[in-house]
XYZ file of C-alpha atoms in Angstrom:
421
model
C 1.257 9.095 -64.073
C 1.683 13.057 -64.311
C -1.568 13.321 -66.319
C -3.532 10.824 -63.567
C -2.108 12.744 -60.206
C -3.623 16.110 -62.037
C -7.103 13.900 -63.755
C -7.545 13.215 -59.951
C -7.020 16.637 -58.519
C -8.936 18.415 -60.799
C -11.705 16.178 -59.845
C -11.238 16.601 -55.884
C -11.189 20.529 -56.813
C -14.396 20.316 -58.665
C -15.915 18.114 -55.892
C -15.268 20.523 -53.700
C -16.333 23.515 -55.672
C -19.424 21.762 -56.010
C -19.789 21.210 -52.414
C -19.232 24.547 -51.915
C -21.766 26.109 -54.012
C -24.365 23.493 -52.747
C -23.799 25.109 -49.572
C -23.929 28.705 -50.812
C -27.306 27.479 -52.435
C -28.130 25.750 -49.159
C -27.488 29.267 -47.420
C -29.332 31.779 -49.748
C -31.550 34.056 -47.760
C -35.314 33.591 -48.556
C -37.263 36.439 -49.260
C -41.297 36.590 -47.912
C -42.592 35.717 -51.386
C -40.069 32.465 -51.187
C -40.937 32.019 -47.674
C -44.802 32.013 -48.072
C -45.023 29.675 -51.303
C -42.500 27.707 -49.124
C -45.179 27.517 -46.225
C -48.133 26.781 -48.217
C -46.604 24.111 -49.839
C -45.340 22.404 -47.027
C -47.227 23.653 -43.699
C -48.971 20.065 -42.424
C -52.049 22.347 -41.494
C -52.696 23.588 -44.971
C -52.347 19.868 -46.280
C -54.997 18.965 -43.981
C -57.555 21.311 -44.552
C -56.629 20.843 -48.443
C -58.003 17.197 -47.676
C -60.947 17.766 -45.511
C -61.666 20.108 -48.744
C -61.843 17.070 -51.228
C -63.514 15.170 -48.569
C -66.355 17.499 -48.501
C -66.339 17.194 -52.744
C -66.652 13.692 -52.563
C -69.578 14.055 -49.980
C -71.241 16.016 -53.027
C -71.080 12.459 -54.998
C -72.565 11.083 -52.491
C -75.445 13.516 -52.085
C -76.295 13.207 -55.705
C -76.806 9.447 -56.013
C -80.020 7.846 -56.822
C -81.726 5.286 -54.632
C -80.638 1.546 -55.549
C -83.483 -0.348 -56.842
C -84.489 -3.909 -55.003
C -84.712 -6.614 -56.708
C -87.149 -9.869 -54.907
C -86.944 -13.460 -55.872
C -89.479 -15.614 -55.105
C -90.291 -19.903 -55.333
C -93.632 -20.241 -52.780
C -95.744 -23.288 -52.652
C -92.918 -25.687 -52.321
C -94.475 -29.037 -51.796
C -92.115 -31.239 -48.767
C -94.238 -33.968 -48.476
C -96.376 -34.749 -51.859
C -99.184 -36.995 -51.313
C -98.066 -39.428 -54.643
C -98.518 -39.561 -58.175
C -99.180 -37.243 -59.540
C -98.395 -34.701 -56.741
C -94.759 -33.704 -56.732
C -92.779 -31.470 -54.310
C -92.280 -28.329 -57.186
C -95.703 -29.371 -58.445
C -97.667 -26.705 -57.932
C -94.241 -24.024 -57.767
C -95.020 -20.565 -57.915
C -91.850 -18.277 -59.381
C -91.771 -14.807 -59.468
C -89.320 -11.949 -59.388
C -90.236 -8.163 -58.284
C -88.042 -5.146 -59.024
C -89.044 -2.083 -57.046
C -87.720 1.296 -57.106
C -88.548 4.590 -54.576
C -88.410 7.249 -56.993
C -87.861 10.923 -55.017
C -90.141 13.864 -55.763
C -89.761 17.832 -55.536
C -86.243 17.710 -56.357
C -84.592 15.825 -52.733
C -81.808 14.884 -54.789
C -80.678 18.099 -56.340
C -81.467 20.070 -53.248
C -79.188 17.162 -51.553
C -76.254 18.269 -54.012
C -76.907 21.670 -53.558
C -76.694 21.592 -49.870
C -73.348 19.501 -50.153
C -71.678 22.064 -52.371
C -72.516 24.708 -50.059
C -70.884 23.058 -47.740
C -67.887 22.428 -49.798
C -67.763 26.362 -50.527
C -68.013 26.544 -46.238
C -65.263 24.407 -46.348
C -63.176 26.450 -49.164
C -63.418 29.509 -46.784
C -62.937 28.248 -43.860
C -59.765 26.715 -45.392
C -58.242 30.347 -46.826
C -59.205 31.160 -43.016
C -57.482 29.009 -41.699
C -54.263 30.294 -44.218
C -55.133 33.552 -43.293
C -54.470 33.132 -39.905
C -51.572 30.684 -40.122
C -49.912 33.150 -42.860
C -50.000 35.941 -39.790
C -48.013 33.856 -37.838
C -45.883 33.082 -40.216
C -45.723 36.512 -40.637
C -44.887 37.306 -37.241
C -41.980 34.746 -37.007
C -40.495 36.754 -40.422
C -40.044 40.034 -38.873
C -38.754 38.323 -35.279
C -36.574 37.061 -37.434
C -35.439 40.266 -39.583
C -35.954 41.981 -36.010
C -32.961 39.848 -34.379
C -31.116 40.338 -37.442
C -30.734 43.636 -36.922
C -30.776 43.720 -33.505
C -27.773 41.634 -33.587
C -26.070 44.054 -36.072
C -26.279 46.465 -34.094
C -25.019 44.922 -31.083
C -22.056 44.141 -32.930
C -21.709 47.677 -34.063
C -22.157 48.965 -30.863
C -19.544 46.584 -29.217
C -17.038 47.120 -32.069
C -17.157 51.098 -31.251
C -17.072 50.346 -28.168
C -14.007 48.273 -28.194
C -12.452 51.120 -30.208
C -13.164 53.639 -27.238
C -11.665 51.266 -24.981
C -8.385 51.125 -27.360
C -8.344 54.709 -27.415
C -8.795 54.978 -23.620
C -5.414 52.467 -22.830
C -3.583 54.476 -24.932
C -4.364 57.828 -22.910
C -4.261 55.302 -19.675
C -1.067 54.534 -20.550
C 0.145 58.189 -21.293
C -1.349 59.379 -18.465
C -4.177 60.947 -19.477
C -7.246 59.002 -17.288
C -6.895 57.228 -14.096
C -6.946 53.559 -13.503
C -10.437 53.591 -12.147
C -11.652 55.743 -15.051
C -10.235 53.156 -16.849
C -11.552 50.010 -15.006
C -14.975 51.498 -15.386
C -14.926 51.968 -18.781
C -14.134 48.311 -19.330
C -16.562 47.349 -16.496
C -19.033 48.756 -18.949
C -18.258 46.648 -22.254
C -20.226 43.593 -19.836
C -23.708 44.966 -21.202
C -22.489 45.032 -25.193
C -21.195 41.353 -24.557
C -25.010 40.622 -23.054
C -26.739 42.480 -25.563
C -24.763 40.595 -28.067
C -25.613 37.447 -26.638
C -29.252 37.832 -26.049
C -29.689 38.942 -29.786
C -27.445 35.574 -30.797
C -30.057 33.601 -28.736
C -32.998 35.425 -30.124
C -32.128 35.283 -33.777
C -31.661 31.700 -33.318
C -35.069 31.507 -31.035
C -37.404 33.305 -34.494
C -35.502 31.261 -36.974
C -36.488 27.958 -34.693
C -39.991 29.276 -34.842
C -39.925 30.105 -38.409
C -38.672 26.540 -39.764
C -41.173 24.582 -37.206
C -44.092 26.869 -38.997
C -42.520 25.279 -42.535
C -41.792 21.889 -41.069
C -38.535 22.558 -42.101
C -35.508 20.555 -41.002
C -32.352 22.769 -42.238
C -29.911 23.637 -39.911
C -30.335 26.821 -37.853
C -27.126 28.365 -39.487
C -27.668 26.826 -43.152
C -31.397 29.322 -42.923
C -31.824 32.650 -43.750
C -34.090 35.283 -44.648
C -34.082 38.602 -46.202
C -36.527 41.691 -46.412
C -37.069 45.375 -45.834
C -36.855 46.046 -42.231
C -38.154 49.465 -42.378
C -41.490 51.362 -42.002
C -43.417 53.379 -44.500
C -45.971 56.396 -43.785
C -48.237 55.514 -46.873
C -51.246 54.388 -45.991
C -54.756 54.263 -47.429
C -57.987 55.444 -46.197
C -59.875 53.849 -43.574
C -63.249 53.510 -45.232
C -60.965 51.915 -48.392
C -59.521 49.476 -46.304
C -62.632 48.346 -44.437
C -64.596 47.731 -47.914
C -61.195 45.499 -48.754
C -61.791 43.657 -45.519
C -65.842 43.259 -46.701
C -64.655 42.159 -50.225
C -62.021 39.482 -48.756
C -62.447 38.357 -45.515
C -62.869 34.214 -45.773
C -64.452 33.650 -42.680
C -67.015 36.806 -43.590
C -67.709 34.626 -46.578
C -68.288 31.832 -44.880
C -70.478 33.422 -42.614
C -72.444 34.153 -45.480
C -72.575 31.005 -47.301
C -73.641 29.137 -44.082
C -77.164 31.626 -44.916
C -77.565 30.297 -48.359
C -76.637 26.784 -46.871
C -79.424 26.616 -44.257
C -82.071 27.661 -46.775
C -81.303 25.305 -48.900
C -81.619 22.702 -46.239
C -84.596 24.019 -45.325
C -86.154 23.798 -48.950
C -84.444 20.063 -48.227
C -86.592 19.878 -45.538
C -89.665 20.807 -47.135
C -89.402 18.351 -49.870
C -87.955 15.431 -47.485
C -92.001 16.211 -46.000
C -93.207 14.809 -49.437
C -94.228 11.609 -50.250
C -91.847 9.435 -52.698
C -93.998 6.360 -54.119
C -92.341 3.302 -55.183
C -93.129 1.760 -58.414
C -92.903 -1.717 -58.477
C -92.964 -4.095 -61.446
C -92.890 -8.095 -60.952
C -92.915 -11.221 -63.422
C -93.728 -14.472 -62.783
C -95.408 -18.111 -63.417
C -98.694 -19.163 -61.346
C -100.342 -22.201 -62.992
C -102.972 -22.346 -64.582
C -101.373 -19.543 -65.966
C -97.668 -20.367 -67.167
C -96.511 -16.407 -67.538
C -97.690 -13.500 -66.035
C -96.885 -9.841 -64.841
C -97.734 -7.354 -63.041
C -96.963 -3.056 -61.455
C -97.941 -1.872 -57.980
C -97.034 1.812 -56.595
C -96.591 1.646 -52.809
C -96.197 5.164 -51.568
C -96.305 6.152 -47.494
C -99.340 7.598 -45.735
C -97.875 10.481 -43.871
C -100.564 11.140 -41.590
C -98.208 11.836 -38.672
C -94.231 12.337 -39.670
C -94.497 15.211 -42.417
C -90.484 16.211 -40.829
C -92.294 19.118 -39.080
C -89.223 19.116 -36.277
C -86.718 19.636 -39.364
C -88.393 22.135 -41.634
C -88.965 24.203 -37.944
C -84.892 23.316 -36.965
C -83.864 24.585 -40.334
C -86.449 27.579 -40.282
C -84.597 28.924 -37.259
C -80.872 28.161 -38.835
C -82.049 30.528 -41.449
C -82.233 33.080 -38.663
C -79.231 32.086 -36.505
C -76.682 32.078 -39.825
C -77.858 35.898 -40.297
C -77.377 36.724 -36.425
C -73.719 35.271 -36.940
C -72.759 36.846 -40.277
C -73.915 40.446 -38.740
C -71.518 39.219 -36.193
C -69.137 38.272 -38.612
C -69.076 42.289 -40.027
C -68.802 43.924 -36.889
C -65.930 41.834 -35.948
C -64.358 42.462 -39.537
C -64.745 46.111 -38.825
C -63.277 45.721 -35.219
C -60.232 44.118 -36.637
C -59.876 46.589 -39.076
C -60.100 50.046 -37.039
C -57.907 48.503 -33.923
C -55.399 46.997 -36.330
C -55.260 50.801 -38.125
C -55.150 52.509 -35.305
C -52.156 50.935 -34.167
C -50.524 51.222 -37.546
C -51.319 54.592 -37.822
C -49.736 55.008 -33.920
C -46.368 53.307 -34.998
C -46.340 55.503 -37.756
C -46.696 58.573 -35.622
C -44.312 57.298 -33.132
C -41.522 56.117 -35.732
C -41.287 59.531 -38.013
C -39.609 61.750 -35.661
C -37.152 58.880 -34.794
C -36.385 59.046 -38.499
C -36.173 62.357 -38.751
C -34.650 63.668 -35.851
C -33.845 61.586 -32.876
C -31.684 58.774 -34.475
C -29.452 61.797 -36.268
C -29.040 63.521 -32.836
C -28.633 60.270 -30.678
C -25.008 59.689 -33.020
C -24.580 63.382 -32.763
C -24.553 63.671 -28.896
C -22.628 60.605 -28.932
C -19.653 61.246 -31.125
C -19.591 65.062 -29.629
C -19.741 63.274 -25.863
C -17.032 60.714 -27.301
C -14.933 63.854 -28.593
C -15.299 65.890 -25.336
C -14.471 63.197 -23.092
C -11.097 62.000 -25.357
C -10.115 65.514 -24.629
C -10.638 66.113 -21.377
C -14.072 68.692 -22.069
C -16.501 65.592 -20.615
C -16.795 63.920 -17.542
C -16.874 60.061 -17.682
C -20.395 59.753 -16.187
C -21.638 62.324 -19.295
C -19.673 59.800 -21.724
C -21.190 56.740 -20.207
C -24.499 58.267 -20.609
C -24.361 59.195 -24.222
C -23.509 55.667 -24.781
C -26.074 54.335 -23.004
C -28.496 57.331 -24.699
C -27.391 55.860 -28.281
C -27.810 52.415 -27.324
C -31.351 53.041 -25.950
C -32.580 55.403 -29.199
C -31.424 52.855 -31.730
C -32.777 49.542 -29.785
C -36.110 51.334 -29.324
C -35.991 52.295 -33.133
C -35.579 48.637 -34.136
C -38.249 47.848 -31.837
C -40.896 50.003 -33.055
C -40.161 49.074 -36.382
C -40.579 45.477 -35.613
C -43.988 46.501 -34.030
C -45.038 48.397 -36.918
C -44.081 45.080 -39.361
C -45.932 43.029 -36.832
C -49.228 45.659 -36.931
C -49.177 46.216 -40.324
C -49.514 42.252 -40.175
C -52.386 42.153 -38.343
C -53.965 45.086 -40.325
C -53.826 42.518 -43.279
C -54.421 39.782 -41.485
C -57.688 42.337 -40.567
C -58.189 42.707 -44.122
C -57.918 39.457 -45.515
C -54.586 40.074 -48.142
C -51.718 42.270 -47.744
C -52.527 46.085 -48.118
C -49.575 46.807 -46.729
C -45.915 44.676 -48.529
């Protein structure tokens, strides 16, 4: 009985271990890497345009198939109504059978299979295009996410010190050494660290909402996580480097360009679909006198009037149109890349002396207020202000690092891969 009670609590107690490390699995933070593999393997959008990709493959099959040949039977001079002996109705019968087949000159149906894998390239681009622009926001909703993070750590630091001040102020309240109102308006003031605490609750929850939707996701808010360096670095490389990266990589620059090669293929399409395809003809048969016979015919088209002038004229001018776009194309590429590096390069500008000087003196001034005040060398209003001074240099710190993340996205969104991790 002994040996059952512990068989069955040692099996409860692994059960629950068990549960408990599913959940500790369940909660492990995911890094980008694990985040993007996550998202391409799961976003619905990327599983359509994976489709509409082997769609456009299997329009190459079709492209490439030959005409079907035709195949006639014929019984003609079926007699109804003989006259009598020796007429009878299949008396005079006349069998044959005719196979005909359109065979296709100047190459219509490799041109046809040429045109349809361009497209299917088209449709490759436009697919890491489309990723490229999804993977942005996805991006985006990453460092929202590792922005209320630490946004919300800091609230809680700053309301933890605070609620150490306001300890260390009832104590010298109750001693005597600050008035009650000094006293009511320092805790008057903990209402903005309980707000700031709660509107970084709400918008940790708000990017981690966005983030799951974006990898159709259905984990509980508080079972998800993520993890990542929430920080800013001054490396960058040169402009002219980056823009040839953006040249070399850009999808929908490639696309651009393989819509040119498409349209004069179609037009060479064109061209040939102006030719004329004869159709050889071959046909056996019995025709008395003669029991057996056979025969060939070519049948080909006099095109006198439709030589598919409106389409080799249509696709002429695509030839022209695809160039206008793909110049269109570049200068947009380099657009995106010089505004997206400027504003890098801004952050950057804006975030070293923060790093180097203003974060180090915003704790300074605040701990030397804090001292002061505790003995009597500071006012209250100077204390509240250094508080509100610390508050204000470390929130605007996270902030501009968030906005550099969220740049440095868009420079290689700009680019077409990451140039910046």
């Amino acid at each position: 009985m002994r040996w059952f009670v512990r068989s069955v609590c040692g099996g409860l107690l692994l059960a629950a271990i068990s549960a408990g490390s599913a959940l500790a699995q369940s909660q492990k933070a995911l890094t980008w890497q694990e985040v993007q593999d996550k998202f391409e393997a799961a976003n619905p959008t990327l599983r359509a345009g994976q489709i509409g990709i082997d769609e456009s493959r299997a329009q190459e099959t079709t492209a490439y198939l030959r005409p079907n040949p035709t195949l006639t039977l014929l019984a003609d001079q079926i007699d109804p109504f003989p006259g009598g002996p020796p007429h009878s109705t299949f008396g005079f019968l006349l069998p044959s059978a005719t196979f005909n087949y359109l065979h296709e000159r100047q190459h219509k149906r490799e041109l046809r299979l040429e045109s349809a894998k361009d497209a299917t390239g088209i449709a490759v681009s436009g697919q890491a295009d489309l990723t490229r622009n999804l993977i942005f926001n996805l991006r985006t909703a990453f460092v929202e996410t590792l922005q209320g993070k630490a946004v919300l750590d800091l609230a809680r630091e700053n309301l933890a010190y605070y609620d150490h001040v306001l300890e260390v102020n009832r104590d010298r309240y109750q001693a005597g050494g600050i008035a009650q109102v000094d006293l009511d308006r320092l805790e008057l003031q903990r209402v903005q660290y309980e707000s700031d605490l709660q509107t970084a609750e709400v918008n940790l929850r708000t990017a981690k909402i966005q983030l799951l939707a974006l990898l159709d996701d259905r984990t509980p808010v508080e079972q998800f996580d993520v993890t990542g360096p929430f920080d800013f670095s001054n490396q960058l490389a040169p402009l002219e480097e980056v823009r040839q990266n953006a040249i070399d990589n850009r999808p929908d620059l490639k696309a651009a360009l393989q819509s040119i090669d498409k349209a004069k293929t179609d037009h060479r399409l064109a061209i040939a679909d102006g030719s004329t395809d004869p159709t050889f003809g071959f046909d056996v048969g019995r025709n008395p006198p003669i029991d057996q016979y056979f025969g060939f015919s070519v049948n080909f088209p006099l095109r006198i009037f439709d030589r598919n002038q409106g389409e080799k004229q249509r696709t002429l001018l695509d030839i022209d149109r695809n160039d206008r776009l793909a110049e269109a194309a570049r200068a947009q590429v380099f657009s995106d890349v010089d505004s997206a590096y400027a504003t890098v390069q801004s952050n950057v500008i804006l975030l070293q002396p923060y790093k180097d000087r203003y974060l180090a003196q915003a704790l300074r001034v605040r701990d030397t207020i804090s001292f002061s005040y505790d003995n009597g060398a500071a006012s209250l209003l100077d204390f509240l202000n250094a508080q509100a001074d610390y508050r204000s240099v470390q929130v605007n710190y996270l902030n501009l690092i968030a906005t550099y993340l969220e740049a440095a996205a868009q420079l290689n969104m700009a680019v077409g891969r990451e140039v910046i991790q």
